[in-house]
mmCIF file of C-alpha atoms and ligand atoms in Angstrom:
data_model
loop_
_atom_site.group_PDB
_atom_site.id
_atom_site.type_symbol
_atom_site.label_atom_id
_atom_site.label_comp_id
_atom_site.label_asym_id
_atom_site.label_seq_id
_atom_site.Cartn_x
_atom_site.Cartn_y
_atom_site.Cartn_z
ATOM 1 C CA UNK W 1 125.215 102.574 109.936
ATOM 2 C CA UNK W 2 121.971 101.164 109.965
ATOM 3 C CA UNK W 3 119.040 102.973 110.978
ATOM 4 C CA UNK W 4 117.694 101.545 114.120
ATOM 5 C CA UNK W 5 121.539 100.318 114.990
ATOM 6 C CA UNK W 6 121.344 100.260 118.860
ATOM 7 C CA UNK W 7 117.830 100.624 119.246
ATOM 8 C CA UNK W 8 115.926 98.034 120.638
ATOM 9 C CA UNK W 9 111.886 97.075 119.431
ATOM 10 C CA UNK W 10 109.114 94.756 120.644
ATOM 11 C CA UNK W 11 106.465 94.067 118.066
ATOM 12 C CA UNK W 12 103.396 91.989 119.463
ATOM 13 C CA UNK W 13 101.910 89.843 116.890
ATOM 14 C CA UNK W 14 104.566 89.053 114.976
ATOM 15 C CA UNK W 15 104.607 85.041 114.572
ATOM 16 C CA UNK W 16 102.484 85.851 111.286
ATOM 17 C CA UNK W 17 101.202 88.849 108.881
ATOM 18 C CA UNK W 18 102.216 92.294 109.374
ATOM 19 C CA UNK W 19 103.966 92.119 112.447
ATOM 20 C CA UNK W 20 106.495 89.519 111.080
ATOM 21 C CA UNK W 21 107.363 91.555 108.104
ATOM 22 C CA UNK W 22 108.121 94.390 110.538
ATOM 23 C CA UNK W 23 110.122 92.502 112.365
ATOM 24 C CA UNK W 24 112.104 91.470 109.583
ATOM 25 C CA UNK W 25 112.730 95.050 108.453
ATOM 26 C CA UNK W 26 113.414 96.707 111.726
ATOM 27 C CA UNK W 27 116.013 93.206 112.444
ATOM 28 C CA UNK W 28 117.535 93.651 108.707
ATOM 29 C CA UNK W 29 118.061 97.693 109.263
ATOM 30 C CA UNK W 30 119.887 97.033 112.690
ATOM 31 C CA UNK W 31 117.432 96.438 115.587
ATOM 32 C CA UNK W 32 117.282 94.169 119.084
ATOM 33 C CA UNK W 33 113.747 92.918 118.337
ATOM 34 C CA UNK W 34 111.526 90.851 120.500
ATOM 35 C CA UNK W 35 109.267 88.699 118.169
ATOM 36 C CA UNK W 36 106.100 87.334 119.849
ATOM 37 C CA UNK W 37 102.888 85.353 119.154
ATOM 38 C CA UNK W 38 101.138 82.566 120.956
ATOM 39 C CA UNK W 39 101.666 80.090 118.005
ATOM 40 C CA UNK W 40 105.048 78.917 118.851
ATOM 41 C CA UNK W 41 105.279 77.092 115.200
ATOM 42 C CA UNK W 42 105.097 80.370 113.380
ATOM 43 C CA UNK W 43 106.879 82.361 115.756
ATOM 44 C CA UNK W 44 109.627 79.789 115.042
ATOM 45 C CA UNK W 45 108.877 80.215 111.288
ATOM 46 C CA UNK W 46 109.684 84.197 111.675
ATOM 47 C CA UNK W 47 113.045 83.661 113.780
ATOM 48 C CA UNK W 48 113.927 81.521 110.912
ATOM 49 C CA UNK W 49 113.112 83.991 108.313
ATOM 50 C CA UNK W 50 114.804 86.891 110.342
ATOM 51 C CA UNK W 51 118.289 84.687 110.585
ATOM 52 C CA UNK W 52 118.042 83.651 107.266
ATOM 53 C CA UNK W 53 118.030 87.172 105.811
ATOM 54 C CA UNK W 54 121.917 87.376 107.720
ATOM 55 C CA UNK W 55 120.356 88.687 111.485
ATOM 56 C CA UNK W 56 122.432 87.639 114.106
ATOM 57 C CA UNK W 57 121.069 85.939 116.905
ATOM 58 C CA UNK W 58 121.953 87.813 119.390
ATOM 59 C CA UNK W 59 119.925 91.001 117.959
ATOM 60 C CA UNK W 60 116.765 88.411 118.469
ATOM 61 C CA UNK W 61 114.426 87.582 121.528
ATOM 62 C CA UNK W 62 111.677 85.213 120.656
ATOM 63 C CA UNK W 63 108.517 84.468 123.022
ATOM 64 C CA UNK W 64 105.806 82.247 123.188
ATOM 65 C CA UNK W 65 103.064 84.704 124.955
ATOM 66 C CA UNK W 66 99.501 85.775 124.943
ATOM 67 C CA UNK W 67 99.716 89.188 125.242
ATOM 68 C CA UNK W 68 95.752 89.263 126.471
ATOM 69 C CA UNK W 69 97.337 88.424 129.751
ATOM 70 C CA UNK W 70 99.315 90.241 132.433
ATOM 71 C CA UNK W 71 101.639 87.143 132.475
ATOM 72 C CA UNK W 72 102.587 87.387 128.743
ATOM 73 C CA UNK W 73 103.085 91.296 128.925
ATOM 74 C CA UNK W 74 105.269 90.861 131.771
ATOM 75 C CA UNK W 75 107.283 88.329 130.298
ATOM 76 C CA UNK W 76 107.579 90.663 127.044
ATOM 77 C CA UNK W 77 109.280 93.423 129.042
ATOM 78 C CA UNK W 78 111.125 91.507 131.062
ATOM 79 C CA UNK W 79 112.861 89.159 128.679
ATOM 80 C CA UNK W 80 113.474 92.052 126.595
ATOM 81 C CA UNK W 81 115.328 93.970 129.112
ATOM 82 C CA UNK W 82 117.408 90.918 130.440
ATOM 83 C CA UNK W 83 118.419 90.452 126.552
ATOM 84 C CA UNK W 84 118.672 94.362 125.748
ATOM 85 C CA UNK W 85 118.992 95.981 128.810
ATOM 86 C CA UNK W 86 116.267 98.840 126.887
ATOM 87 C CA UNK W 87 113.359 99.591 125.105
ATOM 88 C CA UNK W 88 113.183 102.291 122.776
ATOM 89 C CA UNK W 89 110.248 101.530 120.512
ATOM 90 C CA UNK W 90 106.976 99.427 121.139
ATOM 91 C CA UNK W 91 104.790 98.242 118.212
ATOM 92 C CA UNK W 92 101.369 97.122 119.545
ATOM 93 C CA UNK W 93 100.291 95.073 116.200
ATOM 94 C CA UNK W 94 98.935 91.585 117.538
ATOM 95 C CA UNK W 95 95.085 91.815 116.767
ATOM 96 C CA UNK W 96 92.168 90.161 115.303
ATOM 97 C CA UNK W 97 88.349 90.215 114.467
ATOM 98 C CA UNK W 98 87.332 86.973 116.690
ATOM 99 C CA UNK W 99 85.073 84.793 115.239
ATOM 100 C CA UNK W 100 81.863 83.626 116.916
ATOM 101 C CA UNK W 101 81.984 80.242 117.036
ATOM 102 C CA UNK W 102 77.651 79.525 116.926
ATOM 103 C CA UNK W 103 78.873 82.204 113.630
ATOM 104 C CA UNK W 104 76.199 84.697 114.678
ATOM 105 C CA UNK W 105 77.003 88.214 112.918
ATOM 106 C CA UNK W 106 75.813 91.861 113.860
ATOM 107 C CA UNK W 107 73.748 92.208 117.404
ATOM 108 C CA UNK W 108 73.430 88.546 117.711
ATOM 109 C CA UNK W 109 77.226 88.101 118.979
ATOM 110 C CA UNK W 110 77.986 87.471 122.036
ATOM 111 C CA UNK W 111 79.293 88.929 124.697
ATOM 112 C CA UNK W 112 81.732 86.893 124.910
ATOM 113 C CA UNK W 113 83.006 87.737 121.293
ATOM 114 C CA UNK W 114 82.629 91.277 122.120
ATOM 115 C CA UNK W 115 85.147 90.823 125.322
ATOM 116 C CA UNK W 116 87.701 88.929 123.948
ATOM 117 C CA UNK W 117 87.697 91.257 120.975
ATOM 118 C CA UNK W 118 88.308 94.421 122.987
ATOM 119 C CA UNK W 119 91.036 92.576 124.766
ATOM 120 C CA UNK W 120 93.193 91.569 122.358
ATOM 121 C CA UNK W 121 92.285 95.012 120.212
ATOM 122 C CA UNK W 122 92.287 97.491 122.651
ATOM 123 C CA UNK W 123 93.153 96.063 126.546
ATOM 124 C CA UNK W 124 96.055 94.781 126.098
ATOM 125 C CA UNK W 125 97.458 97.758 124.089
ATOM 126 C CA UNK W 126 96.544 100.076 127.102
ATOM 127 C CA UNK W 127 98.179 97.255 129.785
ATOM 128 C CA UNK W 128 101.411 97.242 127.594
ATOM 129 C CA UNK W 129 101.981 100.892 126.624
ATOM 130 C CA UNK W 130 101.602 101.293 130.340
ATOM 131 C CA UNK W 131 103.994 98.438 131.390
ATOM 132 C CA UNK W 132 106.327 99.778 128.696
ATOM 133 C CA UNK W 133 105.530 103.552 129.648
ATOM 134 C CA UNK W 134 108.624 104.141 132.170
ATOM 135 C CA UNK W 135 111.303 102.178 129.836
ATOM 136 C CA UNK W 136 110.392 104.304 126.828
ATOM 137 C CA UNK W 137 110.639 107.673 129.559
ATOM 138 C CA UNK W 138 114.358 106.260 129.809
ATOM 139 C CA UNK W 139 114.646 105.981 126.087
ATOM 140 C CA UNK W 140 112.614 108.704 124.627
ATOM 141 C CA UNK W 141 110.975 106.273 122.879
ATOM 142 C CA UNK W 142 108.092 105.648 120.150
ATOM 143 C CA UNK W 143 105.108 103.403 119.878
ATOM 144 C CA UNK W 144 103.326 102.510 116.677
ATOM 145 C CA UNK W 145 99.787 101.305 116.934
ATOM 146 C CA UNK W 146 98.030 99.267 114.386
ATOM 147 C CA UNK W 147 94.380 100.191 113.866
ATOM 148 C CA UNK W 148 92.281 99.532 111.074
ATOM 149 C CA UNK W 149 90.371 101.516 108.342
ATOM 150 C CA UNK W 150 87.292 99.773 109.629
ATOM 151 C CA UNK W 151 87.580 101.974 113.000
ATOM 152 C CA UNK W 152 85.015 104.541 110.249
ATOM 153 C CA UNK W 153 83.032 106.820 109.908
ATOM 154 C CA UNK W 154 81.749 104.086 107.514
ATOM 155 C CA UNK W 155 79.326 101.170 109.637
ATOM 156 C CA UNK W 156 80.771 98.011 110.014
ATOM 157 C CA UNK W 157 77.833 95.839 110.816
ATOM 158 C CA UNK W 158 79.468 92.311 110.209
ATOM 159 C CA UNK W 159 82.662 93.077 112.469
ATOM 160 C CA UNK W 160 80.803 95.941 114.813
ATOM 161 C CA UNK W 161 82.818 94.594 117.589
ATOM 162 C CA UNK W 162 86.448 95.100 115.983
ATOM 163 C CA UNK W 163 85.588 98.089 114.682
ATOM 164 C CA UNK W 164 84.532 99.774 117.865
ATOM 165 C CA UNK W 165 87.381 98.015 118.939
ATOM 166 C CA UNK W 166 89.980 99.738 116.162
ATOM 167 C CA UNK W 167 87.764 103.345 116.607
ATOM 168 C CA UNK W 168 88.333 103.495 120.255
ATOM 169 C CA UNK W 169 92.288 102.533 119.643
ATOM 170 C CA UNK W 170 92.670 105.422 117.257
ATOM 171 C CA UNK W 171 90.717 107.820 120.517
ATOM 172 C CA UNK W 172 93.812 105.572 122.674
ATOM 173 C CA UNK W 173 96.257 106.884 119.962
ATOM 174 C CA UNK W 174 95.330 110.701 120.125
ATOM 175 C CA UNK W 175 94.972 110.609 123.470
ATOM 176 C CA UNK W 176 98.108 109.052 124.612
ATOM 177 C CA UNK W 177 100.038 111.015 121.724
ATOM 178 C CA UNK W 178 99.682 114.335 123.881
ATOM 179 C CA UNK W 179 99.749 112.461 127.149
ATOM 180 C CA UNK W 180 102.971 110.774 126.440
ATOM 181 C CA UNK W 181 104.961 113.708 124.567
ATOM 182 C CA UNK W 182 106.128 115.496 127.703
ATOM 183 C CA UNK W 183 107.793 112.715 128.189
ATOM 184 C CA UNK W 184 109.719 112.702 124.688
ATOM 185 C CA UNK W 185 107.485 109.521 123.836
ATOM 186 C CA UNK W 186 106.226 110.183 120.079
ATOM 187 C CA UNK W 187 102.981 108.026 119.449
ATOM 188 C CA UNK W 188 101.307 107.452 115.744
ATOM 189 C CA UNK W 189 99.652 104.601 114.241
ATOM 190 C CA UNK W 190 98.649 103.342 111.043
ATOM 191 C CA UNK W 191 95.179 102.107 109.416
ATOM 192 C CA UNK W 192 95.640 99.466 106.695
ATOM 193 C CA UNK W 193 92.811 98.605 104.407
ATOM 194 C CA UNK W 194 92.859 94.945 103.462
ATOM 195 C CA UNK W 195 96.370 93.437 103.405
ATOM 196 C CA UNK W 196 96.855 89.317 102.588
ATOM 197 C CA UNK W 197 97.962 87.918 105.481
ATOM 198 C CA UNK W 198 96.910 85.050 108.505
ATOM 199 C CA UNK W 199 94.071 87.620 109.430
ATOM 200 C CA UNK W 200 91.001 85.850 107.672
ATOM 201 C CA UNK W 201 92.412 82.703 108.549
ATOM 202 C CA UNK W 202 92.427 83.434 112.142
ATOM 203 C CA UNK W 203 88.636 84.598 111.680
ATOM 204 C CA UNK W 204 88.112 80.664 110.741
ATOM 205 C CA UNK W 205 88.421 80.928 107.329
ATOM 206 C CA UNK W 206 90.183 78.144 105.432
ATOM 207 C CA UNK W 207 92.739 79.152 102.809
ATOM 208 C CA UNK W 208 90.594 78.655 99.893
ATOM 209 C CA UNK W 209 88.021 81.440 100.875
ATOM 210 C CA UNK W 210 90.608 83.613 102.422
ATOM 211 C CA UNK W 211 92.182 83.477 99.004
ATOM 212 C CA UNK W 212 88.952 84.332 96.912
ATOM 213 C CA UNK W 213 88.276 87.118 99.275
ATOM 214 C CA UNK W 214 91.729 88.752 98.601
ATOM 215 C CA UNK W 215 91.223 88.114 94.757
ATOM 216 C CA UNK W 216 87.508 89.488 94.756
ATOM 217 C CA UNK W 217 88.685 92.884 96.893
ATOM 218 C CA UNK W 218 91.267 93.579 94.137
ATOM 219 C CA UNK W 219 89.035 92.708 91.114
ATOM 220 C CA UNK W 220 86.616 95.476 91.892
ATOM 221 C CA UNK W 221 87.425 99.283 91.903
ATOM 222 C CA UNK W 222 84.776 100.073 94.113
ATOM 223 C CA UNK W 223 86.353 98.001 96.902
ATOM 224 C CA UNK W 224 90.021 98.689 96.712
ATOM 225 C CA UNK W 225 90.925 101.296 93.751
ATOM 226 C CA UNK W 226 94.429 100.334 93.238
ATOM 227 C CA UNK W 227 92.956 97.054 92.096
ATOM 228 C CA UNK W 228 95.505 95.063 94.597
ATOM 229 C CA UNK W 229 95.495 93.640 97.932
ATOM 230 C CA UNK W 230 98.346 95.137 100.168
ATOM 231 C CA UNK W 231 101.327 92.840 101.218
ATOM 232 C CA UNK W 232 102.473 93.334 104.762
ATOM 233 C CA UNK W 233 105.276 95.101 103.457
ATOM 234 C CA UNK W 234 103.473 97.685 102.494
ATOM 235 C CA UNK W 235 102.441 98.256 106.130
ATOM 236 C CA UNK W 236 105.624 97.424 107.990
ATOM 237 C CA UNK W 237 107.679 100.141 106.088
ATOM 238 C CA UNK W 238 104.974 102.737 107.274
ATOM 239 C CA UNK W 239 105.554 101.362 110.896
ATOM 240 C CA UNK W 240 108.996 101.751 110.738
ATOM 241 C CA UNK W 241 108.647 105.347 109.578
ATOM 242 C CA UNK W 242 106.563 106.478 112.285
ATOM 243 C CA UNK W 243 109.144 104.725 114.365
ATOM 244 C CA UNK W 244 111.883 106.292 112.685
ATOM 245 C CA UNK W 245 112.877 109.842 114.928
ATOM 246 C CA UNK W 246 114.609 111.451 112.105
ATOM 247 C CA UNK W 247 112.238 110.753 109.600
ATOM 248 C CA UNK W 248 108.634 111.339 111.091
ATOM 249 C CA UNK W 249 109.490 113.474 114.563
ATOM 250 C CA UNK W 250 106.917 116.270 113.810
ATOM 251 C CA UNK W 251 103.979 113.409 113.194
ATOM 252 C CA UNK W 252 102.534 112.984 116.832
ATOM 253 C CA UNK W 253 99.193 111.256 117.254
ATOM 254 C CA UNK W 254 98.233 110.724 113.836
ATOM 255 C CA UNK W 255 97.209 107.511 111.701
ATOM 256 C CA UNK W 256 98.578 107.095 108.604
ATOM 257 C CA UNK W 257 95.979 105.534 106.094
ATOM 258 C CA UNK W 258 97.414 102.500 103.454
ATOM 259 C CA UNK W 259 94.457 101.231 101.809
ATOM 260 C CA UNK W 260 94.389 101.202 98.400
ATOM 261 C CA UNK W 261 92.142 104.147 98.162
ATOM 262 C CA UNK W 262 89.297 101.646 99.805
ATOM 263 C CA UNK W 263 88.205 104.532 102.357
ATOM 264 C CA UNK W 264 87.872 107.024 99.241
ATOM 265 C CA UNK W 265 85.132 105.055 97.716
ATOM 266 C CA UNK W 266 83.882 101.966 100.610
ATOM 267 C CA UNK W 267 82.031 100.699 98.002
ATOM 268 C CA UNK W 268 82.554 97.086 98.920
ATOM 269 C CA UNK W 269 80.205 97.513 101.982
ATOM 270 C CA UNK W 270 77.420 96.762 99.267
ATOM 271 C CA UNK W 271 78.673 93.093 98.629
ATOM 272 C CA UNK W 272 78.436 90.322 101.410
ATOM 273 C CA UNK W 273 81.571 88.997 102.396
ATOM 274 C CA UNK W 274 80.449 85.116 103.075
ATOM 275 C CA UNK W 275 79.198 85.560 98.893
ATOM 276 C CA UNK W 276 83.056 86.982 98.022
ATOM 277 C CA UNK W 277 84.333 83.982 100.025
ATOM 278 C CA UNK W 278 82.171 81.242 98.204
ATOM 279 C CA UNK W 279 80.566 79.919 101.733
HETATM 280 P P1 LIG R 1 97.670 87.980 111.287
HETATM 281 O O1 LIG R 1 96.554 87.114 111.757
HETATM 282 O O2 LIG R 1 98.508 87.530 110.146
HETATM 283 O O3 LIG R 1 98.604 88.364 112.509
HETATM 284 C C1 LIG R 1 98.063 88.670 113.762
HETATM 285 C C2 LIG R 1 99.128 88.502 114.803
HETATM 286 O O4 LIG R 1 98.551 88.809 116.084
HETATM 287 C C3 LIG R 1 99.649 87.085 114.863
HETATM 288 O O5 LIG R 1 101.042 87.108 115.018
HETATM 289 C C4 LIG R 1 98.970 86.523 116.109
HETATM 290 O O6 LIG R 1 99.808 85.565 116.736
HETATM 291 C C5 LIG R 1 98.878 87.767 116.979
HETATM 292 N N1 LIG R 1 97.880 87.607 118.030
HETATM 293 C C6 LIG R 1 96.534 87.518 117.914
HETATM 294 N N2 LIG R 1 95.974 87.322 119.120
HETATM 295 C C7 LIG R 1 96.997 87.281 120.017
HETATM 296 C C8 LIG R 1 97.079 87.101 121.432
HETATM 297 N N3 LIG R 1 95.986 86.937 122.195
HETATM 298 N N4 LIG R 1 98.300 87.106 122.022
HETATM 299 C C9 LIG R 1 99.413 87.269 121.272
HETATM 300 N N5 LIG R 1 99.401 87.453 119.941
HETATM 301 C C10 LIG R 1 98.205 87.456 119.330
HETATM 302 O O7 LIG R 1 96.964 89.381 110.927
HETATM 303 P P2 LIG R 1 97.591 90.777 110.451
HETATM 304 O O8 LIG R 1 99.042 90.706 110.289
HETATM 305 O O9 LIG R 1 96.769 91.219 109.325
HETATM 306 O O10 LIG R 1 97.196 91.683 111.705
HETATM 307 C C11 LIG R 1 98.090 92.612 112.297
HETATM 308 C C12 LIG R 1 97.322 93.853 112.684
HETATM 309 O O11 LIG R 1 96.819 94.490 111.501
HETATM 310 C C13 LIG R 1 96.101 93.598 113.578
HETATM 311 O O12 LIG R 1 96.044 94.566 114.580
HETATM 312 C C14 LIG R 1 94.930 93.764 112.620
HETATM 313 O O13 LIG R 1 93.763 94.166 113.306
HETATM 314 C C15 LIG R 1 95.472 94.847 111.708
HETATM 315 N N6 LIG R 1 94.795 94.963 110.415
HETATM 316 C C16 LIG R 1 94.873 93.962 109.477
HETATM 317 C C17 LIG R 1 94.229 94.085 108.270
HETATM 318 C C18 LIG R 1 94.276 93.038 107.204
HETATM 319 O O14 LIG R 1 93.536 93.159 106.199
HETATM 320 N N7 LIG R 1 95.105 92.018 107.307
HETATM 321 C C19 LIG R 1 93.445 95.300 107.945
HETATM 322 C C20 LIG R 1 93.449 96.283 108.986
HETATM 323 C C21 LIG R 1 94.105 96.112 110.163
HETATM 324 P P3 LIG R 1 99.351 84.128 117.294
HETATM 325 O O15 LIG R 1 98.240 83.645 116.440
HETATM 326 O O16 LIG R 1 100.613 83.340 117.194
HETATM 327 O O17 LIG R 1 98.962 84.401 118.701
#
């Protein structure tokens, strides 16, 4: 039987990147999954690519939401139970380093900037663990956070806003991990390095310079060691085996690193990243 056979799974930001390959793996090994993104074209583009790979319809729940917004989370749980009845794992994934439109960097970002990043980073994975908090009581449940290696110790003066956003997350994670347990709710999280996906692109970057950022990263040792950028694959399968009870039970409130071996050396905070991307 597949593994996650009767369990079901809602996995925020998954109309692109990581999120969508997770949902294709936790569909294709037997879950209900609720897909979501505000980009209704891609969403549509990961429904296709989970019923392609031989998913059944009915083991699908696709919706248009932003999940910044008590509306969208509500609409998440909701539709999800109408279609599943339960909720036995959430995946808070959806995230992104906003881009300042004036481009400012550092201290000179707004405030603005800085809000909306904590929102979409950190707020609205507090507002839907606790919206999704009594279902996964029911259930016994797991959630599976997605931070970022840039949460430190390392600075992170170009992105200082996402990172505080990512290092207070992983506090979230620990925190909640014990909070949550006497419940029978298991929470863990991973911390990719760089992985190719709609990420740079949604920081404004065209394809071109997303592309020769990816290709500089794995060309030097000091930035990523394995001398490749990950593949959202490489992520999913850890989120599905922090999510996976039999596999990972005694793990509670930990974040698994899948970098590369990037935090081992963080050499690539020497280089500027508008130089690696040719603008
Ligand atoms: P993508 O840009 O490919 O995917 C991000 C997903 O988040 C999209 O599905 C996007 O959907 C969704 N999203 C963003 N904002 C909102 C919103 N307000 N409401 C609903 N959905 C939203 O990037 P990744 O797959 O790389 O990112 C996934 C996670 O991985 C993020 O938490 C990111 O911080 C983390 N991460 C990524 C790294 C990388 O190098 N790629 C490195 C470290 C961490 P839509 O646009 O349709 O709303």
């Amino acid at each position: 039987m597949p593994r996650f056979s009767g369990k079901t799974v809602i996995i925020t930001g998954s109309s692109n990147g990581i999120g969508r390959s997770a949902a294709l793996l936790f569909a294709q090994d037997g879950a209900n999954v609720t897909i979501t993104g505000r980009n209704a074209e891609r969403l549509e583009e990961t429904r296709h690519l989970i019923l392609k790979s031989g998913v059944s319809e009915s083991h699908l729940n696709s919706v248009v939401a932003d999940v910044t917004t008590s509306d969208g989370q509500d609409l998440l749980v909701k539709s999800t139970l109408d279609k599943f009845g339960k909720i036995h794992i959430l995946v808070n994934n959806a995230g992104a380093a906003v881009p300042d439109a004036t481009g400012a960097t550092g201290t000179d970002q707004s405030i603005d900037v800085y809000h909306k990043t904590l929102q979409i980073n950190l707020q609205a994975v507090i507002e839907m663990t606790k919206k999704v908090k009594p279902h996964l009581m029911e259930t016994k449940g797991e959630i599976v956070n997605v931070s970022s290696i840039v949460a430190g110790p390392q600075a992170q003066p170009d992105f200082m806003y996402y990172a505080i956003a990512k290092a207070a997350l992983d506090q979230y994670t620990r925190s909640i991990a014990i909070d949550l347990i006497q419940y029978g709710i298991r929470v863990n999280s991973v911390s990719p390095g760089v992985v190719a996906t709609g990420f740079t692109n949604a920081m404004g970057m065209p394809d071109q310079a997303s592309q020769k950022f990816y290709n500089f990263m794995a060309a030097h040792k000091e930035c990523i060691p394995a001398l490749v950028a990950g593949q959202p694959e490489d992520i999913a399968n850890i989120i599905l085996f922090l999510a996976d009870r039999k596999l990972s039970s005694y793990i509670i409130g930990q974040s698994i690193v899948a970098d590369g071996g990037s935090t081992l050396v963080m050499g690539c905070q020497v280089h500027d990243i508008k130089q690696m991307m040719g603008l």
